[in-house]
PDB file of C-alpha atoms in Angstrom:
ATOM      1  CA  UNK F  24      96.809 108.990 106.577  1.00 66.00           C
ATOM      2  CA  UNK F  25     100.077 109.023 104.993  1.00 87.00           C
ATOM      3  CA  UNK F  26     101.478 107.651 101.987  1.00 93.00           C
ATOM      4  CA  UNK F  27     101.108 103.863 102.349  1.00 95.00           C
ATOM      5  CA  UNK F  28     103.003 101.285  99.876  1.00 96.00           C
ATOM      6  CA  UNK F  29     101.028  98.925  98.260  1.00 96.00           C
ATOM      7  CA  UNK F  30     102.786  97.101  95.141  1.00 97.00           C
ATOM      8  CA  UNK F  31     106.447  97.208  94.507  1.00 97.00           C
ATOM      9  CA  UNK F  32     107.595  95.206  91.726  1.00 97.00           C
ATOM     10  CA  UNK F  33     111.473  95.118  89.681  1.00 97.00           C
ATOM     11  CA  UNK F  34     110.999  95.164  85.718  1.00 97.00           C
ATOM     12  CA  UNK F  35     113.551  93.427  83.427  1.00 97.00           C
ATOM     13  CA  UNK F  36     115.021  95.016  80.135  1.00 96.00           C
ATOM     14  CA  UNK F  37     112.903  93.268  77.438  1.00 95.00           C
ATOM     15  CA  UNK F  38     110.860  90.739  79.109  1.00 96.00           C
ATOM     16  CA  UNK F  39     107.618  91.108  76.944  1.00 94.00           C
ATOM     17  CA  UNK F  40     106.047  87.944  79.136  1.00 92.00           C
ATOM     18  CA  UNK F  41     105.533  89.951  82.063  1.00 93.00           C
ATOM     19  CA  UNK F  42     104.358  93.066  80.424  1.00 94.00           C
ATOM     20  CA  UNK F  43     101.007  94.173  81.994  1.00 95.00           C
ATOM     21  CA  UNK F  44     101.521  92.096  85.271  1.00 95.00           C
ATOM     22  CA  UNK F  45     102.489  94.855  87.131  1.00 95.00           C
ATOM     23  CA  UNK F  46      99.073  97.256  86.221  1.00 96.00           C
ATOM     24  CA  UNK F  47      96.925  93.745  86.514  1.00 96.00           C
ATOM     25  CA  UNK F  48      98.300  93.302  89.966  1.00 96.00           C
ATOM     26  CA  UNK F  49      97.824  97.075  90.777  1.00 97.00           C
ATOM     27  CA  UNK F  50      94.382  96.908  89.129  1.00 96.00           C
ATOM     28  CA  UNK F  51      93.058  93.932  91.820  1.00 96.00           C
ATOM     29  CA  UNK F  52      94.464  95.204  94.602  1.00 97.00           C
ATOM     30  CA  UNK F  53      92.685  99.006  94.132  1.00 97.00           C
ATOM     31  CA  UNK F  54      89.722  96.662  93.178  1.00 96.00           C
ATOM     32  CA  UNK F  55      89.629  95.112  96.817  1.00 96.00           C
ATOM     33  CA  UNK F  56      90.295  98.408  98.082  1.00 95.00           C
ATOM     34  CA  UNK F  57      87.154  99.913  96.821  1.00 95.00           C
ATOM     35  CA  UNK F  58      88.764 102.142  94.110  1.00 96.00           C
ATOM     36  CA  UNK F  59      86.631 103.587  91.539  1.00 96.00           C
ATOM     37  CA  UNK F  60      86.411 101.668  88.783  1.00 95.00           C
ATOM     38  CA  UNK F  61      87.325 104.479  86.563  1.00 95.00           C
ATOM     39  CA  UNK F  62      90.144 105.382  88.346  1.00 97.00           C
ATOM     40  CA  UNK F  63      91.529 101.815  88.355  1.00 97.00           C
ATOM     41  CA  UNK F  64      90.932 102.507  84.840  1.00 96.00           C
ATOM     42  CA  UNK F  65      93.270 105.418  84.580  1.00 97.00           C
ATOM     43  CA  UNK F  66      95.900 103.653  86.984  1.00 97.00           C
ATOM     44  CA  UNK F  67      96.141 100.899  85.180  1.00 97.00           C
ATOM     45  CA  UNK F  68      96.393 102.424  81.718  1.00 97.00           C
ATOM     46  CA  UNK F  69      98.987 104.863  83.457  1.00 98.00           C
ATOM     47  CA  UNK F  70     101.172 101.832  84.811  1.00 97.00           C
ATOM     48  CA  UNK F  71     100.474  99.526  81.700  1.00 97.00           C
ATOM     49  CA  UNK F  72     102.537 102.053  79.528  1.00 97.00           C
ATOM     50  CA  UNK F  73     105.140 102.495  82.092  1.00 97.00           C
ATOM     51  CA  UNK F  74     105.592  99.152  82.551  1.00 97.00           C
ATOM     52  CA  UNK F  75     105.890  98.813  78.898  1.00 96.00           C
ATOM     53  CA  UNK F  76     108.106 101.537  78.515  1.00 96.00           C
ATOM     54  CA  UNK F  77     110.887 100.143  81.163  1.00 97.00           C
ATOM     55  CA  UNK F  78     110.916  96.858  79.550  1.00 96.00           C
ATOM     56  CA  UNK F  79     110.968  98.215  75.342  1.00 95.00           C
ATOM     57  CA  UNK F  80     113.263 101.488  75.940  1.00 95.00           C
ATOM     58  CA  UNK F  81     115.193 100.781  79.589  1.00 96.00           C
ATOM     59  CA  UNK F  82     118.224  98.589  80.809  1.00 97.00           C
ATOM     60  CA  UNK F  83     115.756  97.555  83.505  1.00 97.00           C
ATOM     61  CA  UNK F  84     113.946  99.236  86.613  1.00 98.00           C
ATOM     62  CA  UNK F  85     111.636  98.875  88.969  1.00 97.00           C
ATOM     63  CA  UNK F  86     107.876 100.464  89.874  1.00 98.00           C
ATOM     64  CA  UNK F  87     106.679 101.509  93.326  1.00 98.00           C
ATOM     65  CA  UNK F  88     102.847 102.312  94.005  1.00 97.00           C
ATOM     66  CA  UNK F  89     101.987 104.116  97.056  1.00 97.00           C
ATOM     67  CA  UNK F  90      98.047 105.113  98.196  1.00 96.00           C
ATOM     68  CA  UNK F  91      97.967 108.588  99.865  1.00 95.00           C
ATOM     69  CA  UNK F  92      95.031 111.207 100.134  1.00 92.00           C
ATOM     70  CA  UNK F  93      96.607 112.634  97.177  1.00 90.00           C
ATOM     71  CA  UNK F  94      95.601 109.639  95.110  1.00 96.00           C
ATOM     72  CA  UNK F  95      97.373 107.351  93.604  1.00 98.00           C
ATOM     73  CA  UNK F  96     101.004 107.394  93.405  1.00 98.00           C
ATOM     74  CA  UNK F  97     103.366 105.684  90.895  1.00 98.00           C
ATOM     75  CA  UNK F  98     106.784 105.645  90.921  1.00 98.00           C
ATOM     76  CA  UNK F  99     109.045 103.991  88.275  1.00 98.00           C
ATOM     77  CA  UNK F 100     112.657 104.353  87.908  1.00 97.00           C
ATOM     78  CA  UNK F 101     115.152 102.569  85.746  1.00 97.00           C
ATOM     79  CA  UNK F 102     118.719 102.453  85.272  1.00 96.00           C
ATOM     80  CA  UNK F 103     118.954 104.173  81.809  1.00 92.00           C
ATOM     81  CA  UNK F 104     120.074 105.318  79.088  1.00 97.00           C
ATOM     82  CA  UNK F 105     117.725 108.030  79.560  1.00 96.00           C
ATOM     83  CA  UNK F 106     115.409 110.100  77.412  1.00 95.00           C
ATOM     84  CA  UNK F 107     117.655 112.469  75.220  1.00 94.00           C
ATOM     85  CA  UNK F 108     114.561 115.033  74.393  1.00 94.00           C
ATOM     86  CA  UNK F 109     111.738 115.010  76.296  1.00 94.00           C
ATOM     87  CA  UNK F 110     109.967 116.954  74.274  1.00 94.00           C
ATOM     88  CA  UNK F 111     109.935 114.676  70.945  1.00 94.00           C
ATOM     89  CA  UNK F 112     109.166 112.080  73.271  1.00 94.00           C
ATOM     90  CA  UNK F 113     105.527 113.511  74.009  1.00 94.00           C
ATOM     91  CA  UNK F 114     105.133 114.171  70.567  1.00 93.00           C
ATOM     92  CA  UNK F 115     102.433 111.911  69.025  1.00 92.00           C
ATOM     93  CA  UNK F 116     103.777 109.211  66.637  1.00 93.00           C
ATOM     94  CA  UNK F 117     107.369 109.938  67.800  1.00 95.00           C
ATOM     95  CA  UNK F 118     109.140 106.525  68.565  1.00 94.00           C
ATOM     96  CA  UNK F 119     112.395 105.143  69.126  1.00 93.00           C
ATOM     97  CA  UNK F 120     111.427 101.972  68.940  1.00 93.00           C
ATOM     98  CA  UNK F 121     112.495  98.963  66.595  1.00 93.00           C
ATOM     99  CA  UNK F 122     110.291  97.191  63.850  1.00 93.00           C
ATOM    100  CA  UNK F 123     110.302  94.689  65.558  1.00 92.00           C
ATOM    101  CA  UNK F 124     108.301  95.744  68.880  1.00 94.00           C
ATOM    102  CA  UNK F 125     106.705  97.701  66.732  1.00 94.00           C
ATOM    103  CA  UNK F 126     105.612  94.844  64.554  1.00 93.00           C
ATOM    104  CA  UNK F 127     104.052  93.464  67.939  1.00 93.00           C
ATOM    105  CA  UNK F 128     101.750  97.042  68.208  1.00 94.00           C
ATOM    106  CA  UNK F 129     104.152  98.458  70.586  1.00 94.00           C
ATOM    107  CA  UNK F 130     106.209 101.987  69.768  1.00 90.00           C
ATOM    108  CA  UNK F 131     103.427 103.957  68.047  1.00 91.00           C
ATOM    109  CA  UNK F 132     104.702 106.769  69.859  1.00 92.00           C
ATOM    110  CA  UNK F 133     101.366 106.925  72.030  1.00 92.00           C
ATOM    111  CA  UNK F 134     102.833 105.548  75.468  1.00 93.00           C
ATOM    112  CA  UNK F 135     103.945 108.795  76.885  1.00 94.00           C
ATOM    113  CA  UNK F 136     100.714 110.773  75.656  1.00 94.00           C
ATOM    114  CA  UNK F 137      98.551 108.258  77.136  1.00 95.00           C
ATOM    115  CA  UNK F 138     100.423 108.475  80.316  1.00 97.00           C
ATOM    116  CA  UNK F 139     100.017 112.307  80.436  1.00 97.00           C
ATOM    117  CA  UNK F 140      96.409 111.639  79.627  1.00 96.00           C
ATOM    118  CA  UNK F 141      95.074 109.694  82.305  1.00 97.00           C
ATOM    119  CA  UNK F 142      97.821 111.049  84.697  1.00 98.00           C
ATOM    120  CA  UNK F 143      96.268 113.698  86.741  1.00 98.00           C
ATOM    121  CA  UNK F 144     100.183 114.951  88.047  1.00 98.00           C
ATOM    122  CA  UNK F 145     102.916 114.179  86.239  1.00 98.00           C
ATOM    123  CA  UNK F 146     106.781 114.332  86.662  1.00 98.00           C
ATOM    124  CA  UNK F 147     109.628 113.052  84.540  1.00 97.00           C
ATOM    125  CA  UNK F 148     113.416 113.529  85.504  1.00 97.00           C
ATOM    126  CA  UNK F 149     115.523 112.156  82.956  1.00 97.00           C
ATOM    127  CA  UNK F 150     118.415 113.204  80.598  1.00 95.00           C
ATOM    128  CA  UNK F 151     120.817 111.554  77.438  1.00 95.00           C
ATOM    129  CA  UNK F 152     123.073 108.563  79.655  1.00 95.00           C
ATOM    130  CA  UNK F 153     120.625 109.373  83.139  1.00 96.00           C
ATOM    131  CA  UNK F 154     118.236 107.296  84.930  1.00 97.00           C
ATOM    132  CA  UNK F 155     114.536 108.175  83.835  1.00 97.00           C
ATOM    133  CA  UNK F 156     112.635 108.995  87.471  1.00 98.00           C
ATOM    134  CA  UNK F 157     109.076 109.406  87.045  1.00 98.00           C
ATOM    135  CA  UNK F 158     106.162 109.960  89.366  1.00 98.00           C
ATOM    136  CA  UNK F 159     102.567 109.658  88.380  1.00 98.00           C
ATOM    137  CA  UNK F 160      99.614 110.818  90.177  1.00 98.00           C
ATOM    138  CA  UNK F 161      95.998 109.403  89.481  1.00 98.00           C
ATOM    139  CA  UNK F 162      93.844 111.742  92.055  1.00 98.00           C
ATOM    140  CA  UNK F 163      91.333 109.017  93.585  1.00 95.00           C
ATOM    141  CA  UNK F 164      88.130 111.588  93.104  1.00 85.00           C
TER     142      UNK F 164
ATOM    143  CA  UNK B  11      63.652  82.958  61.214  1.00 65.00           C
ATOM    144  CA  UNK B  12      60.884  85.099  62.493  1.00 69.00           C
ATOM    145  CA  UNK B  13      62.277  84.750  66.242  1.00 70.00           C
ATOM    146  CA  UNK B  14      65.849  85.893  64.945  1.00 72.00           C
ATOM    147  CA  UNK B  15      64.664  89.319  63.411  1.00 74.00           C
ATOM    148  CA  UNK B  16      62.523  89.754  66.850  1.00 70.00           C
ATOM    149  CA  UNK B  17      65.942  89.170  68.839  1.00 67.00           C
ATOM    150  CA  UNK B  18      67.864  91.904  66.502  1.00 68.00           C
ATOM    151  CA  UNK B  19      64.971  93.858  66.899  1.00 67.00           C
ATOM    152  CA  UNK B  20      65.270  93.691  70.773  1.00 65.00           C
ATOM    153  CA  UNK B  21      69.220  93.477  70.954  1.00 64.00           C
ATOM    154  CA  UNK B  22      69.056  97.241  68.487  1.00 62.00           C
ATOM    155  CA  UNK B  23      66.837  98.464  71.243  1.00 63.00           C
ATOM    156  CA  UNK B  24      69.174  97.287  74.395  1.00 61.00           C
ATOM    157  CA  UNK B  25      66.472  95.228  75.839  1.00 57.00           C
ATOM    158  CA  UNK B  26      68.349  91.596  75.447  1.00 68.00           C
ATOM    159  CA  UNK B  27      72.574  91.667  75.731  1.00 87.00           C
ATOM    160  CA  UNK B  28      74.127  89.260  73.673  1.00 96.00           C
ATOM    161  CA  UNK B  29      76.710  86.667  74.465  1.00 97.00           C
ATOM    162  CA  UNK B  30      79.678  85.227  73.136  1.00 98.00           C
ATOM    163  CA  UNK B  31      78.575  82.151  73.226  1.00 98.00           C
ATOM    164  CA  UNK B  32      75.717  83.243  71.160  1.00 97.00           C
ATOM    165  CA  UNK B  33      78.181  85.051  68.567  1.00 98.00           C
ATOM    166  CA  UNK B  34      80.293  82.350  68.585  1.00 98.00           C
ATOM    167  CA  UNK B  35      77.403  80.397  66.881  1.00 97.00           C
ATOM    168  CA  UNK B  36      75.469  82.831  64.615  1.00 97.00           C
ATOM    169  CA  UNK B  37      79.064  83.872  63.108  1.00 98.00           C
ATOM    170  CA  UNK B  38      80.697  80.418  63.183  1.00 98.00           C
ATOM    171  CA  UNK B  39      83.827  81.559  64.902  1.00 98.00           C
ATOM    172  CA  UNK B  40      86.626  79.240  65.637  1.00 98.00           C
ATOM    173  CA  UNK B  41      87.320  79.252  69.360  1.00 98.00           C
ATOM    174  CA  UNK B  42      90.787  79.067  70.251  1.00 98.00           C
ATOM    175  CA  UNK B  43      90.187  79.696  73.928  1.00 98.00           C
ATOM    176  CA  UNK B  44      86.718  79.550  75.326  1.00 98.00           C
ATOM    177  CA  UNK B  45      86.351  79.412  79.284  1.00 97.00           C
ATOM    178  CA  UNK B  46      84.174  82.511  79.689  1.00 98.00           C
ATOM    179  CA  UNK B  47      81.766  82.281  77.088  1.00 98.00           C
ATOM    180  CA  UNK B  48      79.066  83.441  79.342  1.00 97.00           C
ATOM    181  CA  UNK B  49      80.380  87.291  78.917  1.00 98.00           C
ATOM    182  CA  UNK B  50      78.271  89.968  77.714  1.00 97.00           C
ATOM    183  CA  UNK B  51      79.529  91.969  74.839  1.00 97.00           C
ATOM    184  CA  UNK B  52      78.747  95.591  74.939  1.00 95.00           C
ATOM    185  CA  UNK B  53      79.831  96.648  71.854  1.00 96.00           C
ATOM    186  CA  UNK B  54      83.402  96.593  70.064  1.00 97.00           C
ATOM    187  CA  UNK B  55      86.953  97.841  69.473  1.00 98.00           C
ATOM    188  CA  UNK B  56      89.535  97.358  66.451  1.00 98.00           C
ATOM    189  CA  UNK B  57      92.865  97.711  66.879  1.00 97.00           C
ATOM    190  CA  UNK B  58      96.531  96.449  66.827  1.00 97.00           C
ATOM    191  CA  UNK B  59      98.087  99.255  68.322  1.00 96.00           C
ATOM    192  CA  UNK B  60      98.289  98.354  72.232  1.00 96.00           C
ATOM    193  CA  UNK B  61      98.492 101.725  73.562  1.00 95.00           C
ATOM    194  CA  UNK B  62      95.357 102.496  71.177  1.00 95.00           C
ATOM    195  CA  UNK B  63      93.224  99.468  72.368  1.00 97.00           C
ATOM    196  CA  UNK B  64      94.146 100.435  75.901  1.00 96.00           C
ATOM    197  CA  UNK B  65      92.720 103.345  76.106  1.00 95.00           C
ATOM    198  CA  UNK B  66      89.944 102.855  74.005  1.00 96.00           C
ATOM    199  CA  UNK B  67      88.350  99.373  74.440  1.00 97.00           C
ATOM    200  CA  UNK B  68      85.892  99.321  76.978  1.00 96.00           C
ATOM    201  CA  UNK B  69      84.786  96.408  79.451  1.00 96.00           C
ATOM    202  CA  UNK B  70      82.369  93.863  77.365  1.00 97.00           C
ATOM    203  CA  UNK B  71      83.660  94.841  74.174  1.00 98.00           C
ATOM    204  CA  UNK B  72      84.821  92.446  71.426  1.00 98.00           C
ATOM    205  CA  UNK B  73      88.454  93.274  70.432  1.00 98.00           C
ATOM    206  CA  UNK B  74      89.000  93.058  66.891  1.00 98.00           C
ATOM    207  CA  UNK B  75      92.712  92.256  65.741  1.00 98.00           C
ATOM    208  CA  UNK B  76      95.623  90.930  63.976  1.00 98.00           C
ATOM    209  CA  UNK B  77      97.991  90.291  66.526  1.00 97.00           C
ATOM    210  CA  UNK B  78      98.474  87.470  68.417  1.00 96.00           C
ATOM    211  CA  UNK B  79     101.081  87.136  70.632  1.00 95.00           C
ATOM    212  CA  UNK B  80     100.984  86.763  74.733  1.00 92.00           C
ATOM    213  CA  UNK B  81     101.085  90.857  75.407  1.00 95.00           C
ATOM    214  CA  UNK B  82      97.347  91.269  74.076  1.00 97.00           C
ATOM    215  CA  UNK B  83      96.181  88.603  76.525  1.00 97.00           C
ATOM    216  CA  UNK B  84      97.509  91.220  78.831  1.00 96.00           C
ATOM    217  CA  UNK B  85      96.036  93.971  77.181  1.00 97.00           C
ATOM    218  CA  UNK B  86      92.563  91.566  77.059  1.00 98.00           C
ATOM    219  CA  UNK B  87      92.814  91.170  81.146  1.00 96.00           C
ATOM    220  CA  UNK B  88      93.742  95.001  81.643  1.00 96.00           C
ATOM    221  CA  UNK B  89      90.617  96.108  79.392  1.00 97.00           C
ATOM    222  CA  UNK B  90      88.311  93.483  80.760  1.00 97.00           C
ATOM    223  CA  UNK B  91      86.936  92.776  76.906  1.00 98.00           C
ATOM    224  CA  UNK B  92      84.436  89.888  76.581  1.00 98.00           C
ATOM    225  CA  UNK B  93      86.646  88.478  73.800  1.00 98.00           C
ATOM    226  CA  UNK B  94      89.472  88.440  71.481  1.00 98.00           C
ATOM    227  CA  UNK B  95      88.682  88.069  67.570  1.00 98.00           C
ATOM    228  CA  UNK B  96      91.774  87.432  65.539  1.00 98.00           C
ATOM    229  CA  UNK B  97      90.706  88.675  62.274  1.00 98.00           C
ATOM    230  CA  UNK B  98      91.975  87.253  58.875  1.00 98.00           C
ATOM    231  CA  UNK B  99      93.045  84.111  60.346  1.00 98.00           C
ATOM    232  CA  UNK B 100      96.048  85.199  61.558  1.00 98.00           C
ATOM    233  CA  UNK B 101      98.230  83.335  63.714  1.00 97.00           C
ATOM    234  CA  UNK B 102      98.732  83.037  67.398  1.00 97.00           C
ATOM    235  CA  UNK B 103     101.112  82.144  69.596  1.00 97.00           C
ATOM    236  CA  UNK B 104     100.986  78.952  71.743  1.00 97.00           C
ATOM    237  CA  UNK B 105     102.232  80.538  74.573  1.00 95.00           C
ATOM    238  CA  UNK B 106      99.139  83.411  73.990  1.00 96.00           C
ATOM    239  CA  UNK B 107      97.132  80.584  74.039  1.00 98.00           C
ATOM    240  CA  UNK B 108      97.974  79.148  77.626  1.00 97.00           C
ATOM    241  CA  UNK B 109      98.403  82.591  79.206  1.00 96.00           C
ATOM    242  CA  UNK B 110      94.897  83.280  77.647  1.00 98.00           C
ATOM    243  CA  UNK B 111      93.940  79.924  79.686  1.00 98.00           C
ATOM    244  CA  UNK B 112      95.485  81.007  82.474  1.00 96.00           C
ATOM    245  CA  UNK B 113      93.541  83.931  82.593  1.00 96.00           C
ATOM    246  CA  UNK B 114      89.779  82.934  81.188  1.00 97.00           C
ATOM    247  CA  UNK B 115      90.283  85.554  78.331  1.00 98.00           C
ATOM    248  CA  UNK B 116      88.485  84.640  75.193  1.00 98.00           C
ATOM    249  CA  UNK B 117      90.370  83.817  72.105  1.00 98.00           C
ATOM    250  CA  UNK B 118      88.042  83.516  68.693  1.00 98.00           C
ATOM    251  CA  UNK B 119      89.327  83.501  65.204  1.00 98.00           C
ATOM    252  CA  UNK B 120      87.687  83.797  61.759  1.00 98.00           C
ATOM    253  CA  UNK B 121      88.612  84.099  57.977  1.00 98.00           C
ATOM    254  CA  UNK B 122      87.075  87.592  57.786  1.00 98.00           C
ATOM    255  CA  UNK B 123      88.761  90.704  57.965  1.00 98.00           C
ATOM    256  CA  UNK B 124      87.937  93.238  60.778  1.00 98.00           C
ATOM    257  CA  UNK B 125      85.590  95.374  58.069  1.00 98.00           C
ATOM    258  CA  UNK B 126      83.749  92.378  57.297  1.00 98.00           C
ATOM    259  CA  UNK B 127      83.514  91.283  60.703  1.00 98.00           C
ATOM    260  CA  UNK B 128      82.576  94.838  62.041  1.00 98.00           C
ATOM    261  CA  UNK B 129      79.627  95.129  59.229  1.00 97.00           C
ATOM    262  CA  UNK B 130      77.874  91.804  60.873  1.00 97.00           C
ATOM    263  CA  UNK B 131      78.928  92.894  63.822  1.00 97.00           C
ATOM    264  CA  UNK B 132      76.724  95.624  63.816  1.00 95.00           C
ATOM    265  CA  UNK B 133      74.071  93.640  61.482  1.00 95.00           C
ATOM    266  CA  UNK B 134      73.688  91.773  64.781  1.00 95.00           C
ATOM    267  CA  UNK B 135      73.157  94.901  66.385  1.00 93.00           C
ATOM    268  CA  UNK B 136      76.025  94.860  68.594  1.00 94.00           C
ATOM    269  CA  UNK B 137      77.159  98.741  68.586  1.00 88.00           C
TER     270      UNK B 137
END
């Protein structure tokens, strides 16, 4: 078996009504396919904060989720600006975020870590004024 | 009286789950939106961080919080918790409330803050 598309959804630039529909969607769909429930509990923590983090930070994007023997595979790309250092990014607490998202218990700088966290591969391409590429991996055993 | 301390006694050991429904009652919580009251409640969570609550609230537990606005509906569905408590009677948002409809998540409020709440809470024997 190959890698086989299941959910493929565009995400606008600050639309806080649809945040989470994407990782709900996901999270029935590995649910009829007879997922683990604690790895739909990892993917859909994983794609919650992505999610999040293309409609708070990006000009807009998109997510792809693809099954393959590898596990579960997340794709999510936007259109920028970019993430100038990577590294403060991951830092705990470290936010770029305004006070008032983070008023709404968004930008407490633990989106990123939590991603890492229940990712089991993770890859980020990004760069100041670039499209942020990132691919997630949540092994299925 | 005597049957209520047997039913702690019982809910301390795990032998009987308890309810919302049942909660709702014994703590005299306002219900904002109640279509599932029939969930079980396996213990609790507070939070109003949403990356915080999302990866630490389990399924069945009672979300303590502050916020109320449509994303922790969202947060609710992803987490599977048996309900929502607003602490501190703080508002919520209308459109929170019909996505919560939408969605059978469980919406209580109450006066108390989440310490207070917590302490009976866990004078109920919910852990």
């Amino acid at each position: 078996m190959k890698e086989q598309l299941i959910l493929e959804k565009a995400i606008e630039k600050g639309d806080f009504n649809s945040g989470g529909e994407v990782s709900s969607k996901l999270k029935e769909l590995l649910r009829k396919l007879g997922v683990r429930s604690e790895v739909i509990r990892k993917a859909a923590i994983v794609t919650y904060e992505l999610e999040m983090n293309v409609i708070i930070h990006s000009e807009g994007g998109g997510i792809r989720v693809t099954i393959a023997p590898e596990g579960i595979i997340l794709y999510v790309e936007d259109t920028g600006p970019g993430i100038p250092d990577l590294k403060k990014a991951f830092q705990p607490g470290y936010s770029t975020a305004s006070d008032e998202v983070r008023e709404m218990g968004f930008g407490a700088g633990m989106g990123l870590n939590n991603v890492k966290r229940y990712s089991d591969n993770l890859d980020i391409k990004t760069g100041p004024g670039e499209a942020t590429r990132i691919r997630a991996v949540i092994n299925l055993s | 009286m005597v049957r209520q301390i047997v039913l702690i006694k019982q809910l301390r050991k795990g032998m009987i789950v308890m309810k919302v429904r049942e909660l709702v009652e014994k703590l005299d919580l306002e219900v904002i939106v109640g279509k599932s009251l029939d969930k079980e409640i396996t213990g609790g969570y507070i939070g109003d961080l949403l990356s915080n609550v999302m990866a630490k609230a389990r399924a069945g537990n009672l979300w303590l919080t502050i916020q109320g606005h449509q994303n922790v509906v969202a947060v609710a569905l992803l987490t599977e918790v048996s309900a929502v408590i607003i602490v501190e009677d703080f508002d919520i948002e209308e459109e929170a409330v019909k996505k919560a409809e939408e969605k059978s998540i469980n919406i209580l409020r109450t006066p108390l803050s989440a310490y207070e709440l917590a302490g009976k809470l866990f004078e109920l024997g919910i852990k």
